[in-house]
Amino acid sequence: MIISFLKSREAILLGALIALILLVESRFSGFAMPRNLAAVFNDTSILIILALGQTLVILTRCIDLSLASNLALTGMVTAMLNAAMPGLPIVALLAVAVALGLIMGAFNGLLVWKLNIPPIVVTLGTLTIYRGIIFLVSGGSWVNSHEMSAAYKALPRAQMLGLPVLSWIAIVVIAGFAIGVNRTALGRAFYAVGGNPGAAVYTGIDVGRTRFSAFVIAGGLAGLCGYLWVSRYAVAYTDVAGGFELDIVAACVIGGISIAGGSGTVLGAVLGALFLGVIKNALPVAGISPFWQMAISGAAIIIAVAFNARKPPSRIILKHAEARS
Amino acid sequence: MTDNNTTPQPVLRLNGITKTFPGVRALSEVDLALYPGEVTALIGENGAGKSTLVKILTGIHQPDAGQIIVDETPTTLADASAATRAGITAIHQETVLFDDLSVAENIYLGHAPRGRFGLLDWARMEEDAREILKRIGAAINPRLPLRDLGIASKHLVAIARALSVQARVVVMDEPTAALSQAEIEELYTLIDRLKAEGKAILFISHKFDEVFRIAERYTVFRDGQMVDAGMISDVTEDQLVEKMVGRAMSAIFPVRHATPGETVLEVRDYSHPTEFADISFDLRRGEILGFYGLVGAGRSEIMQSLFGVTKPSHGEARLNGRALSIRTPADAIAEGIVYVPEDRGKQGAITAMPIFQNVTLPSLSRTSNKGFIRMAQEFDLARHYTERLDLRASALDQTVGNLSGGNQQKVVIAKWLATRPEVIILDEPTKGIDVGSKAAVHDFMAELAAEGLCVIMVSSEIPEILGMSDRVIVMREGRIVSQHPRDGLSPEILVREAAGYGATAQKESAA
């Protein structure tokens, strides 16, 4: 069990992540302190949650480019609701955020399922549509910190057992995914549909419905993140999280989620997001220019894909075994 | 049709060609000669090595041993363009052309006329295409996208392409499989014209009437070996059939003492708008029912319809007397009907998944508790069925992609058995797997039938059909030709009925 983990791409990625942290620590003492690492984790929480949703979609051989727009729209709606009705409980706002996210995810999923439109086309379209709706509902104006209620802004920062609630939410989502993906029939179906859609059909799995489910879950999580993002940064405007959809895909790719579908793990997606999170947090403190940051993130993606494209080592071992027998 | 008494030199000669794939010897020291202005028919059962030969001739596979001699010069056909340069071109059963390109582009792709600055000379390309199409008597506008043409016209384009590269050897791999009778007649006329131009033609077909209509020579392959070659005028259809199938049963099949029980599955008047019509048959407990026919006879399509992948337009199926309403494969699995598809790559195993997850995929409700999968139960289930099938794998969490073809097939069968079906449909269960795995699959089928499972076996391999079935249904062109009990059935009857040669005289019905 331990040996097979050491050979996995997750182990390689974990090693790379630790090496990266140590490298930063050698330049900038104190980075590897638990308190700072916890801060980095907290800062990466939203990326982790979104990357997990995207993982499901990519596992089924699809992609969702509209997640950041979905996040920005739900964030704007919750902020405007809060500004208009400060008395509305946060639980109700959370429910609205998740529900809106689910609806947007379902819209993507339906177009992919029922109309058979390639997912990249569907979500490229909804990426702009959802972003455009923000402008329609807000008229282009911002919702600023002073318009938001204290309770609205407090939730993600509130401390619980030494960690902010934002971190705890990410931990709960990770745990939910670890169980849901590995231990339920639907989780298995994501892998089957992406691994071999033709075979999945013959196994009695509804390929379209499974893809729809992936889009809905990813959309719901993006809705949740909409509230978390806007309340954390205490500002909502049309361009919130602009371009973040590519960070989400990058986290998945670095985490070894195969863009061809059917292969990847929850742990991989989390590590991929953390890898990006460390780069984004460490390089500025080390005084490296943002342009180098982009180049380094880009290089990490290509290196990760090159690693994943290698043939698995077990094949060689098997050949030896076959040769012997 | 031969007007020359002095036999000319062959354009192309193969000497001792051998090709081995992992676990299978596809061709073993075969010889072949093709003569200018003559059609040589290549005859053989499925799996006799015909397609491998075509792939070697067109540069897709390299032979392990043997010589390819073009015009008395030994040649290597390293890739497809080398084959084209050597003047060899192939027209496939399903034409491999580009639907979105124009007819002219399809004809000249890869060797288009160039104008100034090396740019394509469109005007000349169209002009030349028009010329070639006229030469073969095809009234096709070279500007049309290929998509707008019927299959017969696409064949004509493929032939025009063959002429445009100045091919001297034209390989036709079952070119009539998708054509109507009138189109086939046109193809004959065209072949006569190609012969008149001195092309050497290799014509691959299962249909003896075609072979006798257009070929001068024949070559018979059986199990990857060339068993006979000669002039068509020297043989009869009966002799050819015998050469094609007349082997000692090389594989040994399990001995079965079948006593089929009550009727389990009744299929009545099953029809599909395009694939099959008026299909009625019964399946009894403990029985192995073989479906024999040529590729494209509609056998797999019936099974897919029974399994809920496609919808029949008409007809009904009953299981244990109860009318079935199956809309999706999930319904079929719930009713206890499972289908092991022919195409393992596309429809069988999920190769990136571990063995145990593949096996339990349709049975997850049985290995779950309150919606959560129990890994221990999952492993138990997978271990039980893979052990029964004698699967050779180092560990059950190994991915299926690392297994050999035969072992992958065992994983797929284990997956279906784990659903505890009542009716299991096996589509070409041993196609492309090695001899050892074949025997294991056969033994296992016998065991299943003995345990009371109903087995439908779709197979194009005559020994398998005769060795395994209790009853055989022969199909041709989407219809059932006849039903036979195994006793008294001969390879010759099967071949004749499936090919439509003398079928009407042989009609029998099963008890």
GROMACS .gro file of C-alpha atoms in nm, chain A residues 71-85 88 90 92-98 100 143 148 152 223-228 230-231 236:
model
   37
   71LEU     CA    1  -1.886   3.247  -0.875
   72ALA     CA    2  -1.884   3.617  -0.963
   73LEU     CA    3  -2.257   3.624  -1.042
   74THR     CA    4  -2.364   3.442  -0.723
   75GLY     CA    5  -2.124   3.660  -0.523
   76MET     CA    6  -2.279   3.973  -0.669
   77VAL     CA    7  -2.635   3.849  -0.606
   78THR     CA    8  -2.563   3.764  -0.241
   79ALA     CA    9  -2.389   4.099  -0.188
   80MET     CA   10  -2.680   4.292  -0.341
   81LEU     CA   11  -2.932   4.091  -0.138
   82ASN     CA   12  -2.732   4.160   0.175
   83ALA     CA   13  -2.708   4.530   0.095
   84ALA     CA   14  -3.082   4.550   0.025
   85MET     CA   15  -3.194   4.332   0.318
   88LEU     CA   16  -3.164   3.830   0.591
   90ILE     CA   17  -2.651   3.430   0.635
   92ALA     CA   18  -3.052   3.201   0.369
   93LEU     CA   19  -2.785   3.379   0.164
   94LEU     CA   20  -2.577   3.062   0.158
   95ALA     CA   21  -2.880   2.869   0.036
   96VAL     CA   22  -2.938   3.127  -0.236
   97ALA     CA   23  -2.572   3.112  -0.340
   98VAL     CA   24  -2.566   2.733  -0.365
  100LEU     CA   25  -2.801   2.981  -0.798
  143VAL     CA   26  -2.109   4.661  -0.380
  148MET     CA   27  -2.231   4.478   0.354
  152TYR     CA   28  -2.200   3.886   0.593
  223GLY     CA   29  -2.210   2.921  -0.605
  224LEU     CA   30  -2.088   2.849  -0.253
  225CYS     CA   31  -1.749   2.998  -0.345
  226GLY     CA   32  -1.927   3.306  -0.482
  227TYR     CA   33  -2.041   3.398  -0.134
  228LEU     CA   34  -1.707   3.300   0.025
  230VAL     CA   35  -1.712   3.824  -0.205
  231SER     CA   36  -1.749   3.816   0.174
  236ALA     CA   37  -1.841   4.267  -0.541
   0.00000   0.00000   0.00000
